[in-house]
PDB file of C-alpha atoms in Angstrom:
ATOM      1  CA  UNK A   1      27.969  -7.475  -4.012  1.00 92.00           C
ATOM      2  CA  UNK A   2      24.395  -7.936  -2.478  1.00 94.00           C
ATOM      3  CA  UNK A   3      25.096  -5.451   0.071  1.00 93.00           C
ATOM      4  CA  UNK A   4      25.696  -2.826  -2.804  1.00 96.00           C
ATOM      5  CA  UNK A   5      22.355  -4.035  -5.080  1.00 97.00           C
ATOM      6  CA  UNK A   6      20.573  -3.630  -2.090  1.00 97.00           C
ATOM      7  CA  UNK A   7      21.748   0.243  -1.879  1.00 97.00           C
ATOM      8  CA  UNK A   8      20.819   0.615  -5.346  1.00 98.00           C
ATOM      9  CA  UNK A   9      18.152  -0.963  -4.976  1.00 98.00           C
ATOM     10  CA  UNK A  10      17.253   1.292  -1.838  1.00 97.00           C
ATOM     11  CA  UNK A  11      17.917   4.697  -3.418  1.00 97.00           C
ATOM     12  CA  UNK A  12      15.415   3.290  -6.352  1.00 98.00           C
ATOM     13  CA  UNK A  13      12.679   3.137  -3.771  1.00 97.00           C
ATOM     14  CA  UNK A  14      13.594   6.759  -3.223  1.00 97.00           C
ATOM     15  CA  UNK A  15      13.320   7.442  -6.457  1.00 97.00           C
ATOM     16  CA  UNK A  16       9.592   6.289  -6.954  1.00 96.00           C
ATOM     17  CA  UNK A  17       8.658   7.179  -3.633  1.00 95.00           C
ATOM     18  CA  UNK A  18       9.626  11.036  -4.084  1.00 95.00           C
ATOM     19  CA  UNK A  19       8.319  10.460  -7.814  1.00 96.00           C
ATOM     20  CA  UNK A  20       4.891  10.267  -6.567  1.00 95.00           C
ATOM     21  CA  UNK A  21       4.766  13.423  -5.597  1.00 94.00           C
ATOM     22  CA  UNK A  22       5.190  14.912  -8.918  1.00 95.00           C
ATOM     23  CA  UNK A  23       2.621  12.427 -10.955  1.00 97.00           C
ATOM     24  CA  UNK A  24      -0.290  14.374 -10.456  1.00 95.00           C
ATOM     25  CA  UNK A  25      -2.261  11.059  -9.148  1.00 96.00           C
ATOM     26  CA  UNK A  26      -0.280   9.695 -12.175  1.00 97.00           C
ATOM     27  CA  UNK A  27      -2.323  12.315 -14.828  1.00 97.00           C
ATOM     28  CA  UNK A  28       0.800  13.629 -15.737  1.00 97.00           C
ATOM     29  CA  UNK A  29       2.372  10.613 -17.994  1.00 97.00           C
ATOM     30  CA  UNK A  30       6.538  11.068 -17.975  1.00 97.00           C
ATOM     31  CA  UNK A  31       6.783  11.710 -14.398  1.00 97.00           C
ATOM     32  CA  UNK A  32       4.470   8.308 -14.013  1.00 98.00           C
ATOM     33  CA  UNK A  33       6.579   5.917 -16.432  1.00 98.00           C
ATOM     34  CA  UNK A  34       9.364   7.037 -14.774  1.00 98.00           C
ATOM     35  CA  UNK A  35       8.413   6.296 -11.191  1.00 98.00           C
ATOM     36  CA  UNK A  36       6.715   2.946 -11.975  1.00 98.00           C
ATOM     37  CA  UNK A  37       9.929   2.003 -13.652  1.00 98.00           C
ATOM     38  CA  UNK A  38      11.969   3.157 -10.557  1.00 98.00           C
ATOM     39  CA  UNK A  39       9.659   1.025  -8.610  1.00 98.00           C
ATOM     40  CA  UNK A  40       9.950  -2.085 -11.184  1.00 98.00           C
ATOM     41  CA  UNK A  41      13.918  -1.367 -10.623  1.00 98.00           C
ATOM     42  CA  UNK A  42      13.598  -0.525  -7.007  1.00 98.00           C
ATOM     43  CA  UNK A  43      11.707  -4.363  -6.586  1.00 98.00           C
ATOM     44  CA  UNK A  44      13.549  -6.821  -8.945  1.00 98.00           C
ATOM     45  CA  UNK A  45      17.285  -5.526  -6.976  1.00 98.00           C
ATOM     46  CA  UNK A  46      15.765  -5.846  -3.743  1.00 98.00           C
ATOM     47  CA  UNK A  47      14.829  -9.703  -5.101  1.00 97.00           C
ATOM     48  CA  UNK A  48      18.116  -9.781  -6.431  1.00 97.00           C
ATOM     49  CA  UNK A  49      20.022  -8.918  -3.034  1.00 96.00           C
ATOM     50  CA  UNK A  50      17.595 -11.507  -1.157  1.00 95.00           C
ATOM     51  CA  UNK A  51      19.136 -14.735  -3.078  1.00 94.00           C
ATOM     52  CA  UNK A  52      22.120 -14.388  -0.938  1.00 94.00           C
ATOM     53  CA  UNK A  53      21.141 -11.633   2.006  1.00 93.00           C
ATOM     54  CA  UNK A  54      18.114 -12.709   4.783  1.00 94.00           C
ATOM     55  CA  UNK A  55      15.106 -11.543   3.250  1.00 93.00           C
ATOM     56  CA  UNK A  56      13.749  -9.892   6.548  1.00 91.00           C
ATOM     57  CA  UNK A  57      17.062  -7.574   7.276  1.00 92.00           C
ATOM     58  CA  UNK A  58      16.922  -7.229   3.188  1.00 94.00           C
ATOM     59  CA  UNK A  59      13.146  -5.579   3.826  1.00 94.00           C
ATOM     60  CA  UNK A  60      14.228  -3.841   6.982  1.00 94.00           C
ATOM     61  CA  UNK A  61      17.091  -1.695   5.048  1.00 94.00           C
ATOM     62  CA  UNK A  62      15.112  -1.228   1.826  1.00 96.00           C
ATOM     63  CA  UNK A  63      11.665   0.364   3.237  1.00 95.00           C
ATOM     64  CA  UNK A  64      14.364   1.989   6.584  1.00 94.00           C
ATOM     65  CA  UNK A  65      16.452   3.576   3.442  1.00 95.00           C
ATOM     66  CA  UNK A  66      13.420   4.467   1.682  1.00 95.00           C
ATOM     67  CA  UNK A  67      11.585   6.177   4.256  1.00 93.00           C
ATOM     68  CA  UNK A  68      15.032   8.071   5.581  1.00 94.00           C
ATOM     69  CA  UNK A  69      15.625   9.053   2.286  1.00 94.00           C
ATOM     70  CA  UNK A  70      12.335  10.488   1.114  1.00 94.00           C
ATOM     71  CA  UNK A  71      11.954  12.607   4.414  1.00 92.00           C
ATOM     72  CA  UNK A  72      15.566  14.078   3.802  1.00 92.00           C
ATOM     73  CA  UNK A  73      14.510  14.666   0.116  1.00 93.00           C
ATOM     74  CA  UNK A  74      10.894  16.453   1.237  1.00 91.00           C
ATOM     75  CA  UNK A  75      12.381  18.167   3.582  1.00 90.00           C
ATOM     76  CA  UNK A  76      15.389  19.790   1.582  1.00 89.00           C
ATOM     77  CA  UNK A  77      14.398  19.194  -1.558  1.00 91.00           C
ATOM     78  CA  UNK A  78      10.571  19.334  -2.154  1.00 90.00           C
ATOM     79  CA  UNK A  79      10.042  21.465   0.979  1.00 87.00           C
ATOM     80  CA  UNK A  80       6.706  19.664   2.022  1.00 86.00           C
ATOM     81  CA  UNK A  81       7.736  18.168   5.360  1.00 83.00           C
ATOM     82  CA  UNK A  82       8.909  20.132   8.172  1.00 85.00           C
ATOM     83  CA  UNK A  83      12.194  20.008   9.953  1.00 86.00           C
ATOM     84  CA  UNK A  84      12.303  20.019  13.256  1.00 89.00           C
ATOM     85  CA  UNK A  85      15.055  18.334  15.709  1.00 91.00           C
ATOM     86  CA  UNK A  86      12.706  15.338  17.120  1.00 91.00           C
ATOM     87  CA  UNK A  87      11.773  14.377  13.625  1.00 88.00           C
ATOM     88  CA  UNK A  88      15.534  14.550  12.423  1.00 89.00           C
ATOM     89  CA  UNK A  89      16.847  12.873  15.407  1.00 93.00           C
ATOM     90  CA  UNK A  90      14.277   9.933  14.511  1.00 91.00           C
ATOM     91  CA  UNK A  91      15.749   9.595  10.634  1.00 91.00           C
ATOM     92  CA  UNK A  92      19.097   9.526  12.294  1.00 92.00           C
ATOM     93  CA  UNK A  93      17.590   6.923  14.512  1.00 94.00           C
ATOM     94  CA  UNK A  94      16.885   5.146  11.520  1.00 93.00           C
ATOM     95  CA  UNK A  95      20.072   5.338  10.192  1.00 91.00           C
ATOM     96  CA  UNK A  96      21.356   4.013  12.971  1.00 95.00           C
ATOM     97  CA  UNK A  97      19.461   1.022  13.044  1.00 92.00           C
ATOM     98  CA  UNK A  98      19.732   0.134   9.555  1.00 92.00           C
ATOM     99  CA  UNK A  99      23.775   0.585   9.720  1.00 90.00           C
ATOM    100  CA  UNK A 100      23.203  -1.893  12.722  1.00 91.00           C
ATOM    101  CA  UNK A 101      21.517  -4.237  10.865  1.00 89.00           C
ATOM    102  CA  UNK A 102      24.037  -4.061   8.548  1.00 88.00           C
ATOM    103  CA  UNK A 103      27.233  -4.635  11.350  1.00 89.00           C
ATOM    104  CA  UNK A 104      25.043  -7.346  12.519  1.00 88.00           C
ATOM    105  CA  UNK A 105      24.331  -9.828   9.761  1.00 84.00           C
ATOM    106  CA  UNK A 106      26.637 -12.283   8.242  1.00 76.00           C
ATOM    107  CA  UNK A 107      28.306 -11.862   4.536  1.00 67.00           C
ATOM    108  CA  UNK A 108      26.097 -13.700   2.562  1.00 59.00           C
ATOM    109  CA  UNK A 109      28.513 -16.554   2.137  1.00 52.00           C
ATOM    110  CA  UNK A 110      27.534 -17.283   5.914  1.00 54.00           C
ATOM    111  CA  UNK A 111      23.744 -17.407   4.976  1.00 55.00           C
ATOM    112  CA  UNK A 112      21.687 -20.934   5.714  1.00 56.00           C
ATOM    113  CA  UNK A 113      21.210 -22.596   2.609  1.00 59.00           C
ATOM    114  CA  UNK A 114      17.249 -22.973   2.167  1.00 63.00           C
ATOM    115  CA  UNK A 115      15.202 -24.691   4.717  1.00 64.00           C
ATOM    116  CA  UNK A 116      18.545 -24.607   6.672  1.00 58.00           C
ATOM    117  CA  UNK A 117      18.548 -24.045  10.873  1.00 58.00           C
ATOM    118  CA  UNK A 118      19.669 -21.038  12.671  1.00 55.00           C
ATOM    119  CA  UNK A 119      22.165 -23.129  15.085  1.00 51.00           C
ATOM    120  CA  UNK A 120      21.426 -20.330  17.667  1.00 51.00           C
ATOM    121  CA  UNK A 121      17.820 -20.866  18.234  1.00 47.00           C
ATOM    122  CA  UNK A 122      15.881 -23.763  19.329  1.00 49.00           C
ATOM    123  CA  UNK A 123      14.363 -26.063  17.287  1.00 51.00           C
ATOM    124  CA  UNK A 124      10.681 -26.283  17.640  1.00 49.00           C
ATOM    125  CA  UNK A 125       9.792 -29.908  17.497  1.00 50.00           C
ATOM    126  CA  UNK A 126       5.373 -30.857  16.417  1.00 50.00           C
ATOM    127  CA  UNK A 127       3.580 -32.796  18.729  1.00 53.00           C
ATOM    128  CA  UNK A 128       4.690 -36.575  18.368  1.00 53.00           C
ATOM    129  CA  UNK A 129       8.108 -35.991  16.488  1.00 50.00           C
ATOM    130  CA  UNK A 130      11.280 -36.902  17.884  1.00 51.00           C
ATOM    131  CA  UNK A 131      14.918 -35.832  16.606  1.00 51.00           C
ATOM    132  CA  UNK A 132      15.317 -38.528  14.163  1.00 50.00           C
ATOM    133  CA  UNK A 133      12.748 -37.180  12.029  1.00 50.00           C
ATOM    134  CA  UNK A 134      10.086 -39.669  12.756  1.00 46.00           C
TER     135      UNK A 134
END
């Protein structure tokens, strides 16, 4: 279920992102309620998805869908960017790191509770510590 907030919550950030464009510096007042509240949305499901999904692959797909999304939108949509093969082939690389990111991290039923240890990397012990805590 985070996995699918987090979409939401990612095509939200598109939403406000490609809102900007028609604010007018926000001087135009319906498109600027309604791209602050796709931001305010966009925001409290990312927070949402990041109780049970890592909060730094949770940023990583949120902004990665964002910015994908908003150059597919000005370039087919809103017709301000410009479409040529090296930029596309850099949203698709994108894409395909985000959908590796998502392959690569654990259901969030797998997550480390808070102030839990990753059992893969080292612990970093401070000067004059030992294992026991002392």
């Amino acid at each position: 279920m985070a996995w699918i907030i987090l979409l939401i919550a990612s095509l939200f950030e598109v939403t406000w992102v490609v809102g900007l464009k028609f604010t007018g510096g926000f001087t135009r007042l319906w498109p600027s309620v309604f791209t602050v509240a796709a931001s305010i949305v966009s925001v409290v499901l990312l927070a949402q998805a990041t109780k049970t999904l890592p909060i730094a692959t949770s940023y990583v797909i949120w902004t990665g869908i964002g910015a994908a999304g908003s150059v597919i939108l000005g370039v087919f949509w809103i017709g301000d960017e410009v479409a040529s093969l090296p930029r596309l082939i850099c949203i698709g690389l994108i894409v395909i790191g985000i959908a590796g990111l998502k392959l690569n991290t654990p259901d969030e039923h797998t997550k480390l509770p808070p102030g839990g240890r990753n059992v893969a990397s080292p612990r970093v012990q401070s000067a004059g510590s030992s294992e026991r805590g002392e």
